[in-house]
Amino acid sequence: MYTKKMERKRSDLIADALESLILDGTFADGERLDEQQLAQRFDVSRTPLREAFQRLTLSGLVEQIPRRGVFVRQPGPVELLQMFEVMAELEAVCARLAATRISDAALEEMHATNDRCKAAVEARETDVYYRENRRFHAILYHESGNAFLEQECLRLHKRLHPFRRMQLRLRGRLRQSMSEHEAILAALEDGDGTAAAEAVRNHVAVQGEKFHHLIASLKSAAE
Amino acid sequence: MYTKKMERKRSDLIADALESLILDGTFADGERLDEQQLAQRFDVSRTPLREAFQRLTLSGLVEQIPRRGVFVRQPGPVELLQMFEVMAELEAVCARLAATRISDAALEEMHATNDRCKAAVEARETDVYYRENRRFHAILYHESGNAFLEQECLRLHKRLHPFRRMQLRLRGRLRQSMSEHEAILAALEDGDGTAAAEAVRNHVAVQGEKFHHLIASLKSAAE
DNA sequence: GGTCAACCTTTTGTATACAAGAACTCTTTC
DNA sequence: GAAAGAGTTCTTGTATACAAAAGGTTGACC
């Protein structure tokens, strides 16, 4: 794994910036990203911008229509639910594989991470919560022993992050989430792959459901 | 779904061409792709080439090291096995979901496709075999009812295609594969998600194993 | 003779210039 | 008055020119 810090090029930095802007909702769905305008805004030429666009296209955040331009493509409720479903299944696979492969050190680390996570929930430190929660899942991915699976999970997890954020609004969800983490840990400690997979699938899938409810309530409130 | 034929730009065509060259093994692992040289070869400037490189980078076929260049990144045996493992799990999920959702028309289509596939095997028409086999799996993905899952499966399937090809060398593998397809169909017809998932997982996982054996035999033969 | 440093070459990254296609408008015709 | 078509303008796609950094080479010094 390359942890070596290599100077990143401007186009990569721009891609990250645009990604944040899109995920933050600064750009609405279907909105066209103007090359010239953004070039001025970032004080670069169109070249690095176009490179950034390509990265975003491959990430699925924008759609590039030849000779027309690039348009932001915010996933709708249906697509999001489908993405959560896939995330749940991928993580379930990780859990099943990890149940027999996980090291004691990693288990210990997951416990510690979850403790920090719980503390963050009580203290209402959302940033810490996110970091530790992410770490909890990242360890699970890694302990699957399948580096490719790990990468795919990290990719999707990152993509879903902004939408997971919405759950914060739901009362009591975080505390429930913590107990689900503990169920996962228990299954992993037992080396029970089936139980671990089921626990993880449930943990992630419920996020999709909660999200669904949230959308529904927002919609009815708007009408 | 966009089936609209839109004129593709040169950089896309070049990306496809390079992809084929890499997957065909024309470029060895670790080899550097020379921008100027390839620009001359394709009779374009460096600009579309660099765009193509980006696409390949995101597909995982090449690695781009800043200020150094792009290098082809052929997956090693370990990584390939991991990719097959993920493919097996993703397809298993498709099967589980499809078992309850699949339409009669789609089931019929899968039967027909499998029949054409079998005929192609007997007639040793490998091109037809590939097309029909691909179609068989594509229908399965689609009938999962999860468009995002479908896309991810198609992506990985495409990426693994050149390596699946190696199985042709294994005597009797194709006929076995056909009977596995029939087991999958039977489970789908029963609406038994668990059985369908198991059948699919086995069908794909065995490809990884076969591949593993093949690699081992090639290695020992080389020594 | 070996090692380190400066220079030179090669290659990547970015800017700008140019070409071609799409959209918009204004005009003309039915 | 509406619709169709030609011309203009704006935007994307590609080529070229320029800048900066990495690697190799040569020369000098220890």
Coordinates of C-alpha atoms (C1' of nucleotides) in Angstrom, one line a residue:
Chain A
M1 CA 0.0 0.0 0.0
Y2 CA 1.4 3.4 -0.9
T3 CA 1.3 5.7 2.1
K4 CA 4.2 7.6 0.6
K5 CA 3.2 11.2 0.3
M6 CA 3.6 12.1 -3.3
E7 CA 2.9 15.6 -4.5
R8 CA -0.6 15.6 -5.9
K9 CA -1.3 17.4 -9.1
R10 CA -3.6 20.4 -9.3
S11 CA -6.2 18.4 -11.2
D12 CA -6.5 15.9 -8.3
L13 CA -7.0 18.7 -5.8
I14 CA -9.7 20.3 -8.0
A15 CA -11.4 16.9 -8.3
D16 CA -11.5 16.6 -4.5
A17 CA -12.8 20.2 -4.2
L18 CA -15.5 19.6 -6.8
E19 CA -16.4 16.3 -5.2
S20 CA -17.0 18.1 -1.9
L21 CA -19.1 20.8 -3.5
I22 CA -21.2 18.2 -5.2
L23 CA -21.7 16.0 -2.1
D24 CA -22.4 19.1 0.0
G25 CA -25.3 19.8 -2.4
T26 CA -23.8 23.1 -3.5
F27 CA -24.5 22.0 -7.1
A28 CA -28.0 20.8 -7.7
D29 CA -28.9 17.7 -9.6
G30 CA -28.8 18.2 -13.3
E31 CA -26.8 21.4 -13.1
R32 CA -24.1 22.0 -15.7
L33 CA -20.6 22.6 -14.6
D34 CA -19.2 25.4 -16.6
E35 CA -15.5 24.9 -17.5
Q36 CA -14.6 28.5 -17.9
Q37 CA -16.4 29.7 -14.9
L38 CA -14.8 27.0 -12.7
A39 CA -11.4 27.6 -14.3
Q40 CA -11.6 31.2 -13.2
R41 CA -12.8 30.2 -9.7
F42 CA -9.9 27.8 -9.1
D43 CA -7.5 30.1 -11.0
V44 CA -6.4 27.4 -13.4
S45 CA -6.8 26.6 -17.1
R46 CA -9.4 24.3 -18.5
T47 CA -7.0 21.4 -18.8
P48 CA -6.8 20.3 -15.1
L49 CA -10.5 21.0 -14.8
R50 CA -11.3 18.6 -17.6
E51 CA -9.1 16.0 -15.9
A52 CA -11.0 16.5 -12.7
F53 CA -14.2 16.1 -14.6
Q54 CA -13.1 12.7 -15.8
R55 CA -12.4 11.5 -12.3
L56 CA -15.8 12.6 -11.2
T57 CA -17.4 10.9 -14.1
L58 CA -15.8 7.6 -13.2
S59 CA -16.9 8.1 -9.6
G60 CA -20.5 8.5 -10.9
L61 CA -20.9 12.0 -9.4
V62 CA -21.3 13.7 -12.8
E63 CA -22.4 12.6 -16.2
Q64 CA -20.4 13.7 -19.3
I65 CA -22.4 14.1 -22.4
P66 CA -20.2 14.5 -25.5
R67 CA -20.2 17.9 -27.0
R68 CA -22.7 19.0 -24.4
G69 CA -20.8 19.3 -21.1
V70 CA -20.8 17.7 -17.7
F71 CA -23.9 17.6 -15.5
V72 CA -24.0 16.7 -11.8
R73 CA -25.9 13.6 -11.2
Q74 CA -27.2 13.3 -7.6
P75 CA -28.6 9.9 -6.9
G76 CA -32.3 9.8 -6.2
P77 CA -33.9 8.0 -3.3
V78 CA -34.3 4.7 -5.3
E79 CA -30.7 4.7 -6.4
L80 CA -29.5 5.4 -2.9
L81 CA -31.5 2.6 -1.4
Q82 CA -30.0 0.3 -4.0
M83 CA -26.5 1.5 -3.1
F84 CA -27.2 0.9 0.6
E85 CA -28.4 -2.6 -0.3
V86 CA -25.2 -3.4 -2.1
M87 CA -23.1 -1.8 0.7
A88 CA -24.9 -4.1 3.2
E89 CA -24.2 -7.2 1.1
L90 CA -20.6 -6.3 0.6
E91 CA -20.0 -5.6 4.3
A92 CA -21.8 -8.9 5.1
V93 CA -19.3 -10.7 2.9
C94 CA -16.5 -9.0 4.7
A95 CA -17.9 -10.1 8.0
R96 CA -18.3 -13.7 6.9
L97 CA -14.8 -13.8 5.7
A98 CA -13.4 -11.9 8.7
A99 CA -15.1 -14.2 11.2
T100 CA -12.6 -16.9 10.5
R101 CA -9.6 -14.8 9.6
I102 CA -9.6 -11.8 12.0
S103 CA -6.7 -11.5 14.3
D104 CA -6.9 -10.9 18.1
A105 CA -5.1 -7.6 17.7
A106 CA -7.7 -6.4 15.1
L107 CA -10.6 -7.5 17.3
E108 CA -9.1 -5.6 20.2
E109 CA -8.7 -2.6 17.9
M110 CA -12.3 -2.8 16.9
H111 CA -13.4 -2.9 20.5
A112 CA -11.3 0.1 21.3
T113 CA -12.6 1.9 18.3
N114 CA -16.2 1.2 19.2
D115 CA -15.6 2.4 22.7
R116 CA -14.3 5.7 21.4
C117 CA -17.3 5.8 19.1
K118 CA -19.7 5.4 21.9
A119 CA -18.0 8.1 23.9
A120 CA -18.3 10.4 20.9
V121 CA -22.0 9.7 20.7
E122 CA -22.5 10.5 24.4
A123 CA -20.4 13.7 24.0
R124 CA -22.2 14.6 20.8
E125 CA -18.9 15.0 19.0
T126 CA -20.1 14.1 15.5
D127 CA -16.7 14.5 13.9
V128 CA -15.1 12.0 16.2
Y129 CA -18.0 9.7 15.8
Y130 CA -17.6 9.7 12.1
R131 CA -13.9 9.1 12.2
E132 CA -14.2 6.2 14.6
N133 CA -17.2 4.7 12.9
R134 CA -15.4 4.8 9.7
R135 CA -12.4 3.2 11.3
F136 CA -14.6 0.4 12.7
H137 CA -15.9 -0.5 9.3
A138 CA -12.5 -0.1 7.7
I139 CA -11.0 -2.6 10.0
L140 CA -13.8 -5.0 9.2
Y141 CA -13.1 -4.6 5.5
H142 CA -9.4 -5.1 6.0
E143 CA -9.8 -8.2 8.1
S144 CA -11.8 -9.9 5.3
G145 CA -8.3 -10.7 4.0
N146 CA -9.4 -9.7 0.5
A147 CA -7.7 -6.5 -0.6
F148 CA -9.9 -6.1 -3.6
L149 CA -13.0 -6.4 -1.6
E150 CA -11.6 -3.9 0.9
Q151 CA -11.0 -1.4 -1.8
E152 CA -14.5 -1.7 -3.2
C153 CA -16.0 -1.4 0.2
L154 CA -14.0 1.7 1.0
R155 CA -15.0 3.3 -2.3
L156 CA -18.7 2.7 -1.7
H157 CA -18.5 3.7 1.9
K158 CA -17.0 7.0 0.9
R159 CA -19.6 7.6 -1.7
L160 CA -22.4 7.0 0.8
H161 CA -20.9 9.0 3.5
P162 CA -22.8 12.3 2.9
F163 CA -26.1 10.4 3.0
R164 CA -25.3 8.5 6.1
R165 CA -24.9 11.9 7.7
M166 CA -28.6 12.5 7.4
Q167 CA -29.3 9.8 10.0
L168 CA -27.9 12.0 12.7
R169 CA -31.3 13.7 12.7
L170 CA -33.0 10.6 13.8
R171 CA -33.4 10.3 17.5
G172 CA -31.8 7.3 19.2
R173 CA -30.4 6.0 15.9
L174 CA -26.8 6.3 17.0
R175 CA -27.2 4.5 20.2
Q176 CA -28.9 1.7 18.4
S177 CA -26.1 1.6 15.9
M178 CA -23.6 1.2 18.8
S179 CA -25.4 -1.9 20.1
E180 CA -25.4 -3.3 16.6
H181 CA -21.7 -2.9 16.5
E182 CA -21.4 -4.9 19.6
A183 CA -23.5 -7.7 18.1
I184 CA -21.1 -7.7 15.2
L185 CA -18.2 -7.9 17.5
A186 CA -19.7 -10.8 19.5
A187 CA -20.3 -12.8 16.3
L188 CA -16.8 -12.2 15.1
E189 CA -15.4 -13.3 18.5
D190 CA -17.4 -16.5 18.2
G191 CA -15.9 -17.0 14.8
D192 CA -19.5 -17.4 13.5
G193 CA -19.4 -16.2 10.0
T194 CA -23.1 -16.6 9.3
A195 CA -24.1 -14.6 12.4
A196 CA -21.5 -11.9 11.7
A197 CA -22.8 -11.5 8.2
E198 CA -26.4 -11.3 9.4
A199 CA -25.5 -8.8 12.0
V200 CA -23.6 -6.6 9.6
R201 CA -26.2 -6.9 6.9
N202 CA -28.9 -5.8 9.4
H203 CA -26.7 -2.9 10.6
V204 CA -26.2 -1.4 7.2
A205 CA -29.5 -2.3 5.7
V206 CA -31.3 -0.5 8.6
Q207 CA -29.4 2.6 7.5
G208 CA -31.1 2.4 4.1
E209 CA -34.5 1.9 5.7
K210 CA -34.0 4.8 8.1
F211 CA -32.9 6.9 5.1
H212 CA -36.1 5.8 3.4
H213 CA -38.2 6.9 6.3
L214 CA -36.4 10.2 6.4
I215 CA -37.0 10.9 2.8
A216 CA -40.6 10.1 3.1
S217 CA -41.0 12.4 6.1
L218 CA -39.2 15.2 4.3
K219 CA -41.4 14.8 1.3
S220 CA -44.6 14.8 3.3
A221 CA -43.4 17.8 5.2
A222 CA -42.7 19.7 2.0
E223 CA -46.2 19.1 0.6
Chain B
M1 CA -30.9 3.8 -19.6
Y2 CA -29.1 5.6 -22.3
T3 CA -28.9 3.5 -25.4
K4 CA -28.9 6.6 -27.6
K5 CA -25.9 6.5 -29.9
M6 CA -23.9 9.5 -29.2
E7 CA -20.7 10.2 -31.1
R8 CA -17.9 9.1 -28.9
K9 CA -14.8 11.3 -28.7
R10 CA -11.4 10.2 -29.8
S11 CA -10.1 9.8 -26.3
D12 CA -12.8 7.3 -25.6
L13 CA -11.9 5.2 -28.6
I14 CA -8.2 5.4 -27.6
A15 CA -9.1 4.3 -24.1
D16 CA -10.9 1.2 -25.5
A17 CA -8.0 0.4 -27.8
L18 CA -5.5 0.7 -25.0
E19 CA -7.7 -1.4 -22.8
S20 CA -7.8 -4.1 -25.3
L21 CA -4.0 -4.0 -25.8
I22 CA -3.5 -4.2 -22.0
L23 CA -6.0 -7.0 -21.6
D24 CA -4.5 -8.9 -24.5
G25 CA -1.2 -8.8 -22.8
T26 CA 0.5 -6.7 -25.5
F27 CA 1.8 -4.5 -22.7
A28 CA 3.6 -6.4 -19.9
D29 CA 3.1 -5.7 -16.2
G30 CA 4.9 -2.7 -15.0
E31 CA 5.6 -1.4 -18.5
R32 CA 5.5 2.3 -19.0
L33 CA 3.1 3.7 -21.5
D34 CA 4.9 6.4 -23.5
E35 CA 2.7 9.3 -24.3
Q36 CA 4.6 10.6 -27.3
Q37 CA 5.0 7.2 -28.8
L38 CA 1.4 6.3 -28.4
A39 CA 0.3 9.7 -29.7
Q40 CA 2.2 9.0 -32.9
R41 CA 0.8 5.5 -33.1
F42 CA -2.8 6.7 -32.9
D43 CA -2.0 9.9 -34.8
V44 CA -3.4 12.2 -32.2
S45 CA -1.9 14.7 -29.8
R46 CA -1.1 13.9 -26.2
T47 CA -4.3 15.5 -24.9
P48 CA -6.8 12.7 -25.8
L49 CA -4.2 10.2 -24.8
R50 CA -3.9 11.6 -21.3
E51 CA -7.7 11.6 -21.0
A52 CA -7.7 7.9 -22.0
F53 CA -5.0 7.3 -19.3
Q54 CA -7.3 8.7 -16.7
R55 CA -10.1 6.3 -17.7
L56 CA -7.7 3.4 -17.5
T57 CA -6.4 4.5 -14.1
L58 CA -9.9 4.6 -12.7
S59 CA -10.6 1.1 -14.2
G60 CA -7.5 -0.1 -12.4
L61 CA -5.7 -1.2 -15.5
V62 CA -2.8 1.2 -15.1
E63 CA -1.3 3.1 -12.3
Q64 CA -0.5 6.8 -12.6
I65 CA 2.5 8.0 -10.6
P66 CA 2.7 11.8 -10.5
R67 CA 5.6 13.2 -12.5
R68 CA 6.7 9.7 -13.4
G69 CA 4.2 8.4 -15.9
V70 CA 1.6 5.6 -16.2
F71 CA 2.5 2.0 -15.8
V72 CA 0.4 -1.0 -16.7
R73 CA -0.8 -2.9 -13.7
Q74 CA -1.6 -6.5 -14.5
P75 CA -3.3 -8.1 -11.5
G76 CA -1.3 -11.0 -10.1
P77 CA -2.7 -14.4 -9.2
V78 CA -3.6 -13.4 -5.7
E79 CA -5.5 -10.3 -6.8
L80 CA -7.3 -12.2 -9.5
L81 CA -8.5 -14.8 -7.0
Q82 CA -9.8 -12.0 -4.8
M83 CA -11.6 -10.4 -7.7
F84 CA -13.2 -13.7 -8.6
E85 CA -14.2 -14.1 -4.9
V86 CA -16.0 -10.7 -5.0
M87 CA -17.6 -11.5 -8.3
A88 CA -18.9 -14.8 -6.9
E89 CA -20.4 -13.0 -3.9
L90 CA -21.9 -10.2 -6.0
E91 CA -23.5 -12.6 -8.4
A92 CA -24.8 -14.7 -5.4
V93 CA -26.5 -11.6 -4.1
C94 CA -28.1 -11.0 -7.6
A95 CA -29.3 -14.6 -7.6
R96 CA -30.8 -14.3 -4.1
L97 CA -32.7 -11.1 -5.0
A98 CA -33.6 -12.4 -8.4
A99 CA -35.1 -15.6 -7.1
T100 CA -38.1 -13.7 -5.8
R101 CA -38.3 -11.0 -8.3
I102 CA -37.5 -12.6 -11.7
S103 CA -40.2 -12.5 -14.3
D104 CA -41.4 -15.5 -16.3
A105 CA -40.2 -13.8 -19.5
A106 CA -36.7 -13.3 -18.1
L107 CA -36.6 -17.0 -17.0
E108 CA -37.6 -18.0 -20.4
E109 CA -35.0 -15.8 -21.9
M110 CA -32.3 -17.3 -19.6
H111 CA -33.3 -20.8 -20.7
A112 CA -33.1 -19.8 -24.3
T113 CA -29.8 -18.2 -23.8
N114 CA -28.4 -21.2 -22.0
D115 CA -29.6 -23.4 -24.8
R116 CA -27.7 -21.3 -27.4
C117 CA -24.7 -21.4 -25.0
K118 CA -24.8 -25.2 -24.9
A119 CA -25.1 -25.4 -28.7
A120 CA -22.1 -23.0 -29.0
V121 CA -20.0 -25.3 -26.7
E122 CA -20.8 -28.3 -28.8
A123 CA -20.0 -26.5 -32.0
R124 CA -16.9 -25.0 -30.4
E125 CA -18.0 -21.5 -31.4
T126 CA -16.2 -19.7 -28.7
D127 CA -17.3 -16.2 -29.8
V128 CA -21.0 -17.2 -29.6
Y129 CA -20.3 -19.0 -26.3
Y130 CA -18.9 -15.8 -24.8
R131 CA -21.8 -13.7 -26.0
E132 CA -24.5 -16.0 -24.8
N133 CA -22.7 -16.7 -21.5
R134 CA -22.4 -13.0 -20.9
R135 CA -26.0 -12.5 -21.7
F136 CA -27.0 -15.2 -19.3
H137 CA -25.2 -13.5 -16.5
A138 CA -26.4 -10.0 -17.6
I139 CA -30.0 -11.1 -17.3
L140 CA -29.3 -12.4 -13.8
Y141 CA -27.8 -9.1 -12.8
H142 CA -30.7 -7.2 -14.3
E143 CA -33.4 -9.4 -12.6
S144 CA -31.9 -8.6 -9.2
G145 CA -34.0 -5.5 -9.6
N146 CA -31.1 -3.4 -8.3
A147 CA -29.7 -1.2 -11.0
F148 CA -26.7 -0.2 -9.0
L149 CA -25.8 -3.8 -8.3
E150 CA -26.3 -4.6 -12.0
Q151 CA -23.9 -1.9 -13.0
E152 CA -21.2 -3.1 -10.5
C153 CA -21.6 -6.6 -11.7
L154 CA -21.3 -5.7 -15.3
R155 CA -18.2 -3.7 -14.6
L156 CA -16.4 -6.5 -12.7
H157 CA -17.6 -9.1 -15.2
K158 CA -16.0 -7.1 -18.0
R159 CA -12.8 -6.7 -16.1
L160 CA -12.5 -10.4 -15.5
H161 CA -13.4 -11.4 -19.0
P162 CA -9.9 -11.9 -20.3
F163 CA -9.0 -14.2 -17.5
R164 CA -12.1 -16.2 -17.8
R165 CA -11.0 -16.9 -21.3
M166 CA -8.1 -18.9 -20.0
Q167 CA -10.5 -21.6 -18.8
L168 CA -11.2 -22.6 -22.3
R169 CA -8.0 -24.6 -22.1
L170 CA -9.4 -26.8 -19.4
R171 CA -11.0 -29.9 -20.7
G172 CA -14.6 -30.4 -19.8
R173 CA -14.9 -27.2 -17.9
L174 CA -17.4 -25.7 -20.3
R175 CA -19.8 -28.6 -20.2
Q176 CA -19.6 -28.5 -16.4
S177 CA -20.3 -24.8 -16.5
M178 CA -23.5 -25.5 -18.5
S179 CA -24.9 -27.9 -16.0
E180 CA -24.1 -25.3 -13.3
H181 CA -26.2 -22.8 -15.2
E182 CA -29.1 -25.3 -15.2
A183 CA -28.8 -25.7 -11.4
I184 CA -29.0 -21.9 -11.1
L185 CA -32.1 -21.9 -13.3
A186 CA -33.7 -24.6 -11.3
A187 CA -33.2 -22.7 -8.1
L188 CA -34.6 -19.5 -9.6
E189 CA -37.7 -21.3 -10.9
D190 CA -38.2 -22.7 -7.4
G191 CA -37.9 -19.1 -6.1
D192 CA -35.4 -20.5 -3.6
G193 CA -33.1 -17.5 -3.0
T194 CA -30.7 -19.4 -0.8
A195 CA -30.2 -22.2 -3.2
A196 CA -29.8 -19.9 -6.1
A197 CA -27.2 -17.9 -4.3
E198 CA -25.3 -21.0 -3.4
A199 CA -25.5 -22.3 -7.0
V200 CA -24.2 -19.1 -8.4
R201 CA -21.5 -18.6 -5.8
N202 CA -20.3 -22.1 -6.6
H203 CA -20.4 -21.5 -10.3
V204 CA -18.3 -18.4 -10.2
A205 CA -16.0 -19.4 -7.4
V206 CA -15.0 -22.6 -9.2
Q207 CA -13.8 -20.3 -12.0
G208 CA -11.4 -18.8 -9.6
E209 CA -10.2 -22.2 -8.4
K210 CA -9.8 -23.4 -11.9
F211 CA -7.9 -20.3 -12.7
H212 CA -5.7 -21.0 -9.7
H213 CA -4.9 -24.5 -10.9
L214 CA -4.1 -23.2 -14.3
I215 CA -1.7 -20.7 -12.9
A216 CA 0.0 -23.4 -10.8
S217 CA 0.3 -25.7 -13.8
L218 CA 1.7 -22.9 -16.0
K219 CA 4.2 -22.0 -13.3
S220 CA 5.4 -25.6 -12.7
A221 CA 5.7 -26.1 -16.5
A222 CA 7.8 -23.0 -16.8
E223 CA 10.3 -24.1 -14.2
Chain C
dG1 C1' 39.0 5.2 -8.4
dG2 C1' 34.8 6.5 -6.3
dT3 C1' 31.3 9.7 -5.0
dC4 C1' 28.8 13.9 -5.1
dA5 C1' 27.1 17.7 -7.6
dA6 C1' 25.7 20.5 -11.4
dC7 C1' 23.9 20.4 -15.9
dC8 C1' 21.4 18.6 -19.6
dT9 C1' 17.9 15.7 -21.5
dT10 C1' 13.5 13.7 -21.2
dT11 C1' 8.9 13.6 -19.7
dT12 C1' 5.0 15.1 -17.3
dG13 C1' 1.7 18.9 -16.0
dT14 C1' -0.5 23.2 -17.4
dA15 C1' -1.7 27.0 -20.4
dT16 C1' -3.2 28.8 -24.6
dA17 C1' -4.5 28.6 -29.2
dC18 C1' -7.4 26.6 -32.7
dA19 C1' -11.1 23.7 -34.8
dA20 C1' -15.6 21.8 -34.9
dG21 C1' -20.1 21.0 -33.2
dA22 C1' -24.3 22.5 -30.6
dA23 C1' -27.6 25.9 -29.2
dC24 C1' -29.7 30.3 -29.9
dT25 C1' -31.5 34.0 -32.5
dC26 C1' -33.1 36.4 -36.1
dT27 C1' -35.1 36.4 -40.3
dT28 C1' -38.0 34.7 -43.9
dT29 C1' -41.7 32.2 -45.7
dC30 C1' -46.1 29.9 -45.6
Chain D
dG1 C1' -48.5 34.3 -36.2
dA2 C1' -45.9 30.1 -36.2
dA3 C1' -42.4 27.2 -38.0
dA4 C1' -38.3 26.3 -40.4
dG5 C1' -33.7 27.6 -41.8
dA6 C1' -29.4 30.1 -42.0
dG7 C1' -26.0 32.6 -39.5
dT8 C1' -23.8 33.8 -35.3
dT9 C1' -22.1 32.8 -30.8
dC10 C1' -20.8 30.0 -27.2
dT11 C1' -18.9 25.6 -25.6
dT12 C1' -16.5 21.5 -26.1
dG13 C1' -12.6 18.7 -28.1
dT14 C1' -7.9 18.7 -29.8
dA15 C1' -3.3 20.5 -30.9
dT16 C1' 0.6 22.9 -29.7
dA17 C1' 3.5 25.6 -26.8
dC18 C1' 5.6 26.4 -22.5
dA19 C1' 7.0 25.3 -17.6
dA20 C1' 8.6 22.4 -14.1
dA21 C1' 10.4 18.3 -12.2
dA22 C1' 12.7 13.8 -12.4
dG23 C1' 16.6 11.0 -14.1
dG24 C1' 20.7 10.4 -16.3
dT25 C1' 25.3 11.9 -17.6
dT26 C1' 29.5 14.1 -17.2
dG27 C1' 32.9 16.3 -14.7
dA28 C1' 35.3 17.7 -10.7
dC29 C1' 37.0 16.9 -6.2
dC30 C1' 38.3 13.9 -2.3

